[in-house]
PDB file of C-alpha atoms in Angstrom:
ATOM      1  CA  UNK A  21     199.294  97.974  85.559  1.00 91.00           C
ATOM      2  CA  UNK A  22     201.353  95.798  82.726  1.00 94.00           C
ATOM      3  CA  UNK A  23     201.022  92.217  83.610  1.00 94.00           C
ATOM      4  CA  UNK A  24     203.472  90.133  81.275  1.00 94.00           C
ATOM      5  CA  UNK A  25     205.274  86.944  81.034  1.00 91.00           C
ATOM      6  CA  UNK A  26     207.874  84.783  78.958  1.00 89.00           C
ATOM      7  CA  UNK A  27     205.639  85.058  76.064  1.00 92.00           C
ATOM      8  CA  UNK A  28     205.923  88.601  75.832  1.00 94.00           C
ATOM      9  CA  UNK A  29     209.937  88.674  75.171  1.00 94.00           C
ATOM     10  CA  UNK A  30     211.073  89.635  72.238  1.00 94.00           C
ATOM     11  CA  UNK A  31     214.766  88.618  71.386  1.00 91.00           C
ATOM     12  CA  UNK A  32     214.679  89.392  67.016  1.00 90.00           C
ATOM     13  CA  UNK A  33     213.932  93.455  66.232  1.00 92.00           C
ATOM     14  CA  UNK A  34     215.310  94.699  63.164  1.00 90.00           C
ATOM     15  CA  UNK A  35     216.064  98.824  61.951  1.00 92.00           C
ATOM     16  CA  UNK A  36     213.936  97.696  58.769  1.00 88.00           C
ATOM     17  CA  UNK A  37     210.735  97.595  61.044  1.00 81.00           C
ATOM     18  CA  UNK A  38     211.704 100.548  63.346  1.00 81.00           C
ATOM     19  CA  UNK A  39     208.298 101.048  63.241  1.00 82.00           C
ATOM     20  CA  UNK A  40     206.646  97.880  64.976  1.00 87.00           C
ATOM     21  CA  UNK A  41     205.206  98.266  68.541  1.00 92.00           C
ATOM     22  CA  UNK A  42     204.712  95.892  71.131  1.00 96.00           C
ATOM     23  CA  UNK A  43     202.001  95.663  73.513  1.00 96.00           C
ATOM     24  CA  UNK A  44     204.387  97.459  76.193  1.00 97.00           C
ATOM     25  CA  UNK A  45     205.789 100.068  73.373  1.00 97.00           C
ATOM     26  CA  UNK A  46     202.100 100.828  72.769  1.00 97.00           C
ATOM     27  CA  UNK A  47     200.584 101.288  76.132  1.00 97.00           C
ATOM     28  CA  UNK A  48     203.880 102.806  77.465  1.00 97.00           C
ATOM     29  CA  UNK A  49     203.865 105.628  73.998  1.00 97.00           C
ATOM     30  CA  UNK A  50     199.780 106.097  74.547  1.00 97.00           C
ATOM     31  CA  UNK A  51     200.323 106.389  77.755  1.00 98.00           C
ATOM     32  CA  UNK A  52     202.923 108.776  77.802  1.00 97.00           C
ATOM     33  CA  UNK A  53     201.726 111.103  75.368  1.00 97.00           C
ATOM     34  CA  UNK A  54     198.419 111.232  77.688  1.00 97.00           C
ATOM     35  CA  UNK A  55     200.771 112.533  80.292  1.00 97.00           C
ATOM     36  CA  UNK A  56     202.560 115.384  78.210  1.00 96.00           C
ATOM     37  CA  UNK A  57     199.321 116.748  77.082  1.00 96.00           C
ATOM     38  CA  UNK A  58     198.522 116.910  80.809  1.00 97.00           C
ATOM     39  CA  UNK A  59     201.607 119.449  80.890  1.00 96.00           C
ATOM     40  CA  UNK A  60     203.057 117.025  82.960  1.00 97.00           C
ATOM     41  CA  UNK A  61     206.860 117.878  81.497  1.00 97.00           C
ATOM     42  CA  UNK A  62     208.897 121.039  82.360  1.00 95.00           C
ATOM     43  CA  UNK A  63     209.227 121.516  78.661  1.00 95.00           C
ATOM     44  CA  UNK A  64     208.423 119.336  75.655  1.00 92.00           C
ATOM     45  CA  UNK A  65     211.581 117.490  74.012  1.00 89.00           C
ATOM     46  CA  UNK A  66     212.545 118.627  70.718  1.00 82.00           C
ATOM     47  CA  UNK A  67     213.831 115.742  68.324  1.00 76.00           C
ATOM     48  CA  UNK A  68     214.888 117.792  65.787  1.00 73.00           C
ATOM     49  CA  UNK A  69     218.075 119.343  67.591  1.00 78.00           C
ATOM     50  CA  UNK A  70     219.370 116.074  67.108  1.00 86.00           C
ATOM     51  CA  UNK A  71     222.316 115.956  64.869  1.00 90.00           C
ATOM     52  CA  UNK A  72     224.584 112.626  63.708  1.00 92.00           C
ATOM     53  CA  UNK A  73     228.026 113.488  63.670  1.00 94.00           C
ATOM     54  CA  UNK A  74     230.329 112.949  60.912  1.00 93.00           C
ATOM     55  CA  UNK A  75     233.200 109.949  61.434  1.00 93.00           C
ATOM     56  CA  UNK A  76     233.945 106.845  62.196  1.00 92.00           C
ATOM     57  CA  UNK A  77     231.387 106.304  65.285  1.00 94.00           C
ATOM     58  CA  UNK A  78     228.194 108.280  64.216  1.00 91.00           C
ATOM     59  CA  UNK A  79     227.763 110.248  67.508  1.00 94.00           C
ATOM     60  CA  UNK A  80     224.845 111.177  68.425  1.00 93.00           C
ATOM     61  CA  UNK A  81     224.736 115.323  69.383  1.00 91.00           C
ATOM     62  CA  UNK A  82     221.851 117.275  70.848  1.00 89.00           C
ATOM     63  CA  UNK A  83     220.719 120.402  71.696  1.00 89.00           C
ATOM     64  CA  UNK A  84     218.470 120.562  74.835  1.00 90.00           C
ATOM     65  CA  UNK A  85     218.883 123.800  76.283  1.00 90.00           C
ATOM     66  CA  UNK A  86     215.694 123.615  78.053  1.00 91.00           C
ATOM     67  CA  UNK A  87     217.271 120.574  80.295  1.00 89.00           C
ATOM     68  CA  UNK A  88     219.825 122.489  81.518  1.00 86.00           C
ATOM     69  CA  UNK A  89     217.737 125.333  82.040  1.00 91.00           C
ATOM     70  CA  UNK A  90     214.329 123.558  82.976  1.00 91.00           C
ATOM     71  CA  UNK A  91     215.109 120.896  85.373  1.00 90.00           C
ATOM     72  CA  UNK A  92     215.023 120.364  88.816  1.00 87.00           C
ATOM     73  CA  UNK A  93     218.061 121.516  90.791  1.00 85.00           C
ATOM     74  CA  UNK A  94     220.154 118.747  91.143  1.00 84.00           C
ATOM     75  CA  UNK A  95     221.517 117.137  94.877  1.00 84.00           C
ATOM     76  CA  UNK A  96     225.052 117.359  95.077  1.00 86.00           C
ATOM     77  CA  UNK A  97     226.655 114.428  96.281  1.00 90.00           C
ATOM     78  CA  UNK A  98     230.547 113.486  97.499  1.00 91.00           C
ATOM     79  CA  UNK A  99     230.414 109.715  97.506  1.00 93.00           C
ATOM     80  CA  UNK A 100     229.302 106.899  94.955  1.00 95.00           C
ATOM     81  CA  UNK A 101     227.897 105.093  97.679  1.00 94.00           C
ATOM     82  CA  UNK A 102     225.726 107.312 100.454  1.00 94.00           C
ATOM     83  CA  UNK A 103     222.709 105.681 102.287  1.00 95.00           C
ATOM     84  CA  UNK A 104     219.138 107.069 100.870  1.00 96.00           C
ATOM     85  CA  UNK A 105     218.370 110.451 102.443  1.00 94.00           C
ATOM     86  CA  UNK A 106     214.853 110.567 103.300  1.00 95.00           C
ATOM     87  CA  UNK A 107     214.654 114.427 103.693  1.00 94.00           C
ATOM     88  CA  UNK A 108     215.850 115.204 100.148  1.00 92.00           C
ATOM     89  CA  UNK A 109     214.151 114.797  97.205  1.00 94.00           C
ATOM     90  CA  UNK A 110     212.612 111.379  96.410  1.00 96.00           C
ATOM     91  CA  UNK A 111     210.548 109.321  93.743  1.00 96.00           C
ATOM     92  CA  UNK A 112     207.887 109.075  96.256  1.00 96.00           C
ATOM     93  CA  UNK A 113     207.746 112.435  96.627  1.00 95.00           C
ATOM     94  CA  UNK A 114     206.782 113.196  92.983  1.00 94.00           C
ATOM     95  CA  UNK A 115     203.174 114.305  91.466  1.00 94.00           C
ATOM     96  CA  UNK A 116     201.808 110.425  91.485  1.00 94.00           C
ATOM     97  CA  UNK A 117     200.082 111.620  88.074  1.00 97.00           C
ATOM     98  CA  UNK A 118     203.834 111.299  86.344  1.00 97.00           C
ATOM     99  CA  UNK A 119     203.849 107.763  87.276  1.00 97.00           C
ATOM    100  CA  UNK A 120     202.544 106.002  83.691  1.00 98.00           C
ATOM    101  CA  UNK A 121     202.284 102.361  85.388  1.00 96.00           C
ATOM    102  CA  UNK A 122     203.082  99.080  87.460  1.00 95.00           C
ATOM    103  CA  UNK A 123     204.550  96.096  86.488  1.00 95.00           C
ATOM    104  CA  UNK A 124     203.607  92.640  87.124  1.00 93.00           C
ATOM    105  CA  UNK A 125     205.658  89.293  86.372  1.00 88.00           C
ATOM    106  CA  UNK A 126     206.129  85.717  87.677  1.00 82.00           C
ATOM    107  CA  UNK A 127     209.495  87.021  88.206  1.00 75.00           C
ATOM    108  CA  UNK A 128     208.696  89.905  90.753  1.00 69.00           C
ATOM    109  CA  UNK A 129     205.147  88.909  91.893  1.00 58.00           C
ATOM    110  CA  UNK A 130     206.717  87.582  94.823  1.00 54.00           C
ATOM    111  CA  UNK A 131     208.694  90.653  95.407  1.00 53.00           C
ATOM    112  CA  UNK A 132     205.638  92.562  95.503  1.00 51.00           C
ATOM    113  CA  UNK A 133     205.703  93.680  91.975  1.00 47.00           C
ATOM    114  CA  UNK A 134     203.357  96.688  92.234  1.00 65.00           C
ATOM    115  CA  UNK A 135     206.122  98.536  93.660  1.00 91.00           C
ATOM    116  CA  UNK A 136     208.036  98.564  90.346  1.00 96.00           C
ATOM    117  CA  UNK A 137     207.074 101.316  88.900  1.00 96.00           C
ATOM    118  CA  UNK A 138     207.440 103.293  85.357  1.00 98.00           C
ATOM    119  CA  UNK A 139     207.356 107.464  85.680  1.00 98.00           C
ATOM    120  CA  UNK A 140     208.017 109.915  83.160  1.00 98.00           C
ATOM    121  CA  UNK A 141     211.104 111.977  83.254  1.00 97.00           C
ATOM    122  CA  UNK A 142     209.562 115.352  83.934  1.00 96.00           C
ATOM    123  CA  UNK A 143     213.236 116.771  81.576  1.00 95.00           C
ATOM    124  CA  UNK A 144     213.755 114.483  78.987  1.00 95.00           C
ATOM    125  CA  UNK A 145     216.538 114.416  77.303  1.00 91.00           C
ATOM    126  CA  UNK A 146     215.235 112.089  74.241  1.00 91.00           C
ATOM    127  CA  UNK A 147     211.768 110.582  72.680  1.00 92.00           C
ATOM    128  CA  UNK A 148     209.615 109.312  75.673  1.00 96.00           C
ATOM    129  CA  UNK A 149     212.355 109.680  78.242  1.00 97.00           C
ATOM    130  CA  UNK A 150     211.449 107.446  81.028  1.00 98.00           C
ATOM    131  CA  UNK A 151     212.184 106.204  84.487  1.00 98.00           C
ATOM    132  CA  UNK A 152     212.594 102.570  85.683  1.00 98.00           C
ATOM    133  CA  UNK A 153     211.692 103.195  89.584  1.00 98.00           C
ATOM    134  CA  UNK A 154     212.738  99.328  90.992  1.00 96.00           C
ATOM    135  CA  UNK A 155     210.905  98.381  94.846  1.00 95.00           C
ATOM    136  CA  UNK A 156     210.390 102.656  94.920  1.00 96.00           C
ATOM    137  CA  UNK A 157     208.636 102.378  98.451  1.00 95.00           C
ATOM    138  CA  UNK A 158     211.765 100.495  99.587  1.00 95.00           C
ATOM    139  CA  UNK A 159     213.959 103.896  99.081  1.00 96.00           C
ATOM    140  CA  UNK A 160     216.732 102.166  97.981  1.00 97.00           C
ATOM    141  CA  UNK A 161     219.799 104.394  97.232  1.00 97.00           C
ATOM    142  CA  UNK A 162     220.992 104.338  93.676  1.00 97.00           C
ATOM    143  CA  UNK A 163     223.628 101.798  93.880  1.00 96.00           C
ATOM    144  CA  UNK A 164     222.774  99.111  91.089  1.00 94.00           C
ATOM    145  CA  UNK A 165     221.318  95.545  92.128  1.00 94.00           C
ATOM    146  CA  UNK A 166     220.922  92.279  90.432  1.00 92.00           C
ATOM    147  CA  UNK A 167     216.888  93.017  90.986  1.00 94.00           C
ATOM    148  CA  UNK A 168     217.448  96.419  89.174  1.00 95.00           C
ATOM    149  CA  UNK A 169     219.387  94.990  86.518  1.00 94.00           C
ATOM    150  CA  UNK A 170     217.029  91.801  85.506  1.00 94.00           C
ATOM    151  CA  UNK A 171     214.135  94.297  85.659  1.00 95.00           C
ATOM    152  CA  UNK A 172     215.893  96.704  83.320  1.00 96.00           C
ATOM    153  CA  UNK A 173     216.473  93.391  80.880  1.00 95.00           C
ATOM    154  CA  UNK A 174     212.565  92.228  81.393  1.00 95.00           C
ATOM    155  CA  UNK A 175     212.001  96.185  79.550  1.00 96.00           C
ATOM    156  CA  UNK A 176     214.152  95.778  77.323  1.00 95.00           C
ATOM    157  CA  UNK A 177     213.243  92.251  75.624  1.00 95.00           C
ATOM    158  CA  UNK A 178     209.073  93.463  76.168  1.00 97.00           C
ATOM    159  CA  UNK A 179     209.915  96.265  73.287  1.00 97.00           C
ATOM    160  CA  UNK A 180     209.784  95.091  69.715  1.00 96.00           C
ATOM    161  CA  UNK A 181     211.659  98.482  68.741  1.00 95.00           C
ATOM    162  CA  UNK A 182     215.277  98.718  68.257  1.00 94.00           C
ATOM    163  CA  UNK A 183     215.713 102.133  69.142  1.00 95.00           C
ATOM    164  CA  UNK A 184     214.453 101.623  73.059  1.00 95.00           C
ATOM    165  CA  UNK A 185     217.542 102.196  75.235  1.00 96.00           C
ATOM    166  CA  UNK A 186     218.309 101.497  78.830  1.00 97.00           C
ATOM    167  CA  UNK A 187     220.947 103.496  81.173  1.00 96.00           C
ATOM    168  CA  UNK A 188     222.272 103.827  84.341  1.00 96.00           C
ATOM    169  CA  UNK A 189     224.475 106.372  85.947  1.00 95.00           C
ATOM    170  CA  UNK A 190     225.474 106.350  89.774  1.00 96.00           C
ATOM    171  CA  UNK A 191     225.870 109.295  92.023  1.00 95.00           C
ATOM    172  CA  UNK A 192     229.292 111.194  91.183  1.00 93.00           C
ATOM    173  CA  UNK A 193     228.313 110.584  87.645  1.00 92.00           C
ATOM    174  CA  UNK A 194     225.556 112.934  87.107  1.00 88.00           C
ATOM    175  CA  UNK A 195     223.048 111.366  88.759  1.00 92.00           C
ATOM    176  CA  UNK A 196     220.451 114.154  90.090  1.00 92.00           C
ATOM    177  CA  UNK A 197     218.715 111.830  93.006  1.00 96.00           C
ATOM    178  CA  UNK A 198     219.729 109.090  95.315  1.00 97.00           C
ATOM    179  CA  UNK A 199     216.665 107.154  94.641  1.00 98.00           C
ATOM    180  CA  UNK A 200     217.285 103.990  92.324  1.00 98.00           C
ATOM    181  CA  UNK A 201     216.143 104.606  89.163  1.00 98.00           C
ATOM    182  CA  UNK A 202     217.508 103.732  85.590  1.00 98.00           C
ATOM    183  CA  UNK A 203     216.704 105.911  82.843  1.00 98.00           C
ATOM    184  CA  UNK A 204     214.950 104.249  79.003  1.00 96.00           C
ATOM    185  CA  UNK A 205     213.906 106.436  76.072  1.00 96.00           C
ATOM    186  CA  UNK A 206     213.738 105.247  72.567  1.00 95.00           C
ATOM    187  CA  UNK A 207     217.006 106.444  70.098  1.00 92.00           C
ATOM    188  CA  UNK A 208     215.957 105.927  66.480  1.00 91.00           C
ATOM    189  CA  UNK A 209     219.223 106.036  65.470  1.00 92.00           C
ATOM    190  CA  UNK A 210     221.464 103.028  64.331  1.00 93.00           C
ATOM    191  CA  UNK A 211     224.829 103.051  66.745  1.00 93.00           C
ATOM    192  CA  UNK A 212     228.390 102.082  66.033  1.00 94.00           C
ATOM    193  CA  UNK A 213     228.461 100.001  69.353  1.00 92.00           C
ATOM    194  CA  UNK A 214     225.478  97.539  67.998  1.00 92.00           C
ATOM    195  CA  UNK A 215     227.891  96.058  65.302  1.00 91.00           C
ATOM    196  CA  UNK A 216     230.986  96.902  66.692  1.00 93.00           C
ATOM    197  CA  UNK A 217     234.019  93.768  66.347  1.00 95.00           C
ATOM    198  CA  UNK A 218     234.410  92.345  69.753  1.00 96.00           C
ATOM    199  CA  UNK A 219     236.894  89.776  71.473  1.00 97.00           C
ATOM    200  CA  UNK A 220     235.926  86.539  72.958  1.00 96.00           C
ATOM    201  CA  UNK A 221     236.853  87.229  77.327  1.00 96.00           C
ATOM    202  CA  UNK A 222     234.488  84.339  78.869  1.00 92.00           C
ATOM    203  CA  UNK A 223     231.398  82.948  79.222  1.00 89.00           C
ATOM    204  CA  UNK A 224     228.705  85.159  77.400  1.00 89.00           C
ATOM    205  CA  UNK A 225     231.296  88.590  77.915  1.00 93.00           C
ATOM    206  CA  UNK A 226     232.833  90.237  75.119  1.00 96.00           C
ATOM    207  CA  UNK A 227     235.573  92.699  75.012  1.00 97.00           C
ATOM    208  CA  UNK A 228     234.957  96.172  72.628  1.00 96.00           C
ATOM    209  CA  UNK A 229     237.672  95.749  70.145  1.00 94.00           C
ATOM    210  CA  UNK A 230     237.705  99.697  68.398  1.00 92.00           C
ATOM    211  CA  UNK A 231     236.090 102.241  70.346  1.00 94.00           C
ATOM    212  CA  UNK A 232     237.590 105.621  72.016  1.00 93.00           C
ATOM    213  CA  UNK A 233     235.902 104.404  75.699  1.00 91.00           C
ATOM    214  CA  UNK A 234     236.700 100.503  77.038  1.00 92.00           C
ATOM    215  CA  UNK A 235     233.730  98.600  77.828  1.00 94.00           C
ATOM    216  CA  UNK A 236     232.429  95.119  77.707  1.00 94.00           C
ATOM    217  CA  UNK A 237     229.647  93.617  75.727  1.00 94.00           C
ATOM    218  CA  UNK A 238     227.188  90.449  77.191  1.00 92.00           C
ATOM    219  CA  UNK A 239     225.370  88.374  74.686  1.00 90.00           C
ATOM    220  CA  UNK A 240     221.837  87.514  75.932  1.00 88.00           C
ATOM    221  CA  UNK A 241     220.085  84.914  73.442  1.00 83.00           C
ATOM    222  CA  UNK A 242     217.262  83.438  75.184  1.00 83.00           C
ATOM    223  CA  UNK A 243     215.301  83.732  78.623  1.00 83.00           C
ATOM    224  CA  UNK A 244     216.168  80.505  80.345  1.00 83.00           C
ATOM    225  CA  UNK A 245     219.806  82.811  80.942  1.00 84.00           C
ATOM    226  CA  UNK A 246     218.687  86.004  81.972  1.00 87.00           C
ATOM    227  CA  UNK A 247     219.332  85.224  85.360  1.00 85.00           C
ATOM    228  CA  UNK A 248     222.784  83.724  84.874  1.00 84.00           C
ATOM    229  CA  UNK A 249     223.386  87.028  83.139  1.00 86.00           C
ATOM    230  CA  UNK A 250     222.209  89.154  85.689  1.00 88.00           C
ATOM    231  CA  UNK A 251     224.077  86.804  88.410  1.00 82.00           C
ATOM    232  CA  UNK A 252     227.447  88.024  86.989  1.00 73.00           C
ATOM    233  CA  UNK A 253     226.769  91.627  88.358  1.00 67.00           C
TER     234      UNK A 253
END
């Protein structure tokens, strides 16, 4: 289990010290390294079919033929929004040994905390490719929730590394289970979209000013408003 607090936030990480850990990045790397030498993965992730793209926007490209090739069949699904299916496939159905560990915070212990879980992606698709498994004995469906969400934030701000990343994608949009889970690995790559011009639109939400896909960008600057940012989802 990770116990944490305010204290353990981190809101300043720079690309010049790509290489500083927190406590969480260095129990959650340890930790998951343990677990692939286990053979706990359906193949190991290979960084170096990673390619920048030339251009404007840096894209990132990779080569992962073993995810395609490797992973578990995938649930096909007709609706964005479908209750959770307790006779498919599950996060409480998976090898408990690819579960790395709890978390605990005075923002969840009241929630019972020790059902938010971190697990290994068994086909990662980048450097410690991760799942964020919010309430997972609940069996929520994957449908985002303001619990999710200030979770996935908590993550974020405990890493002292600028590369850690946090998605989500919903059913219809390649997601392979209707279990809620968001996805975090660590990029070490500098993106476009992290110094990108943006437009003033309200409150703390920005509008992406030059980019090929529209999106919206929420400045987050200290803890005492994480929950007025999560409260706009």
């Amino acid at each position: 289990m990770f116990k944490y607090n305010d204290d353990n936030f981190i809101f300043d990480v720079s690309w010049t010290s790509i290489s500083t850990h927190s406590k969480f990045d260095e129990l959650f790397k340890k930790t998951w390294i343990e677990k692939e030498e286990k053979n706990l993965f359906r193949y190991k992730y290979k960084s170096q079919n990673v390619v920048r793209l030339p251009g404007k926007y840096q894209f990132i490209k990779v080569l992962n033929i073993d995810r395609a090739t490797k992973r578990r069949t995938p649930a096909s699904f007709h609706k964005v929004l479908q209750p959770f299916d307790d006779s498919l496939f599950n996060f409480t159905k998976i090898n408990h040994e690819e579960y790395l560990f709890k978390l605990e915070s005075p923002y969840n212990s009241c929630e019972n905390s020790s059902d938010d879980i971190l697990a290994i992606n068994s086909s990662p698709l980048g450097d410690f490719h991760s799942l964020i498994l919010p309430k997972i004995s609940s069996k929520l469906p994957q449908s985002i929730n303001n619990y999710s969400l200030h979770l996935s934030l908590q993550i974020l701000l405990l890493s002292a590394s600028p590369a850690m990343r946090i998605g989500y994608n919903s059913l219809c949009a390649y997601a392979s289970v209707n279990h809620l889970h968001l996805h975090f690995y660590y990029l070490p790559y500098k993106m476009y979209l992290e110094t990108c011009e943006v437009e003033y639109l309200s409150g703390s939400c920005y509008i992406i000013k030059d980019y090929p896909g529209k999106g919206f960008v929420f400045f987050l600057c200290s803890i005492d408003k994480i929950l007025d940012l999560v409260r706009i989802f």
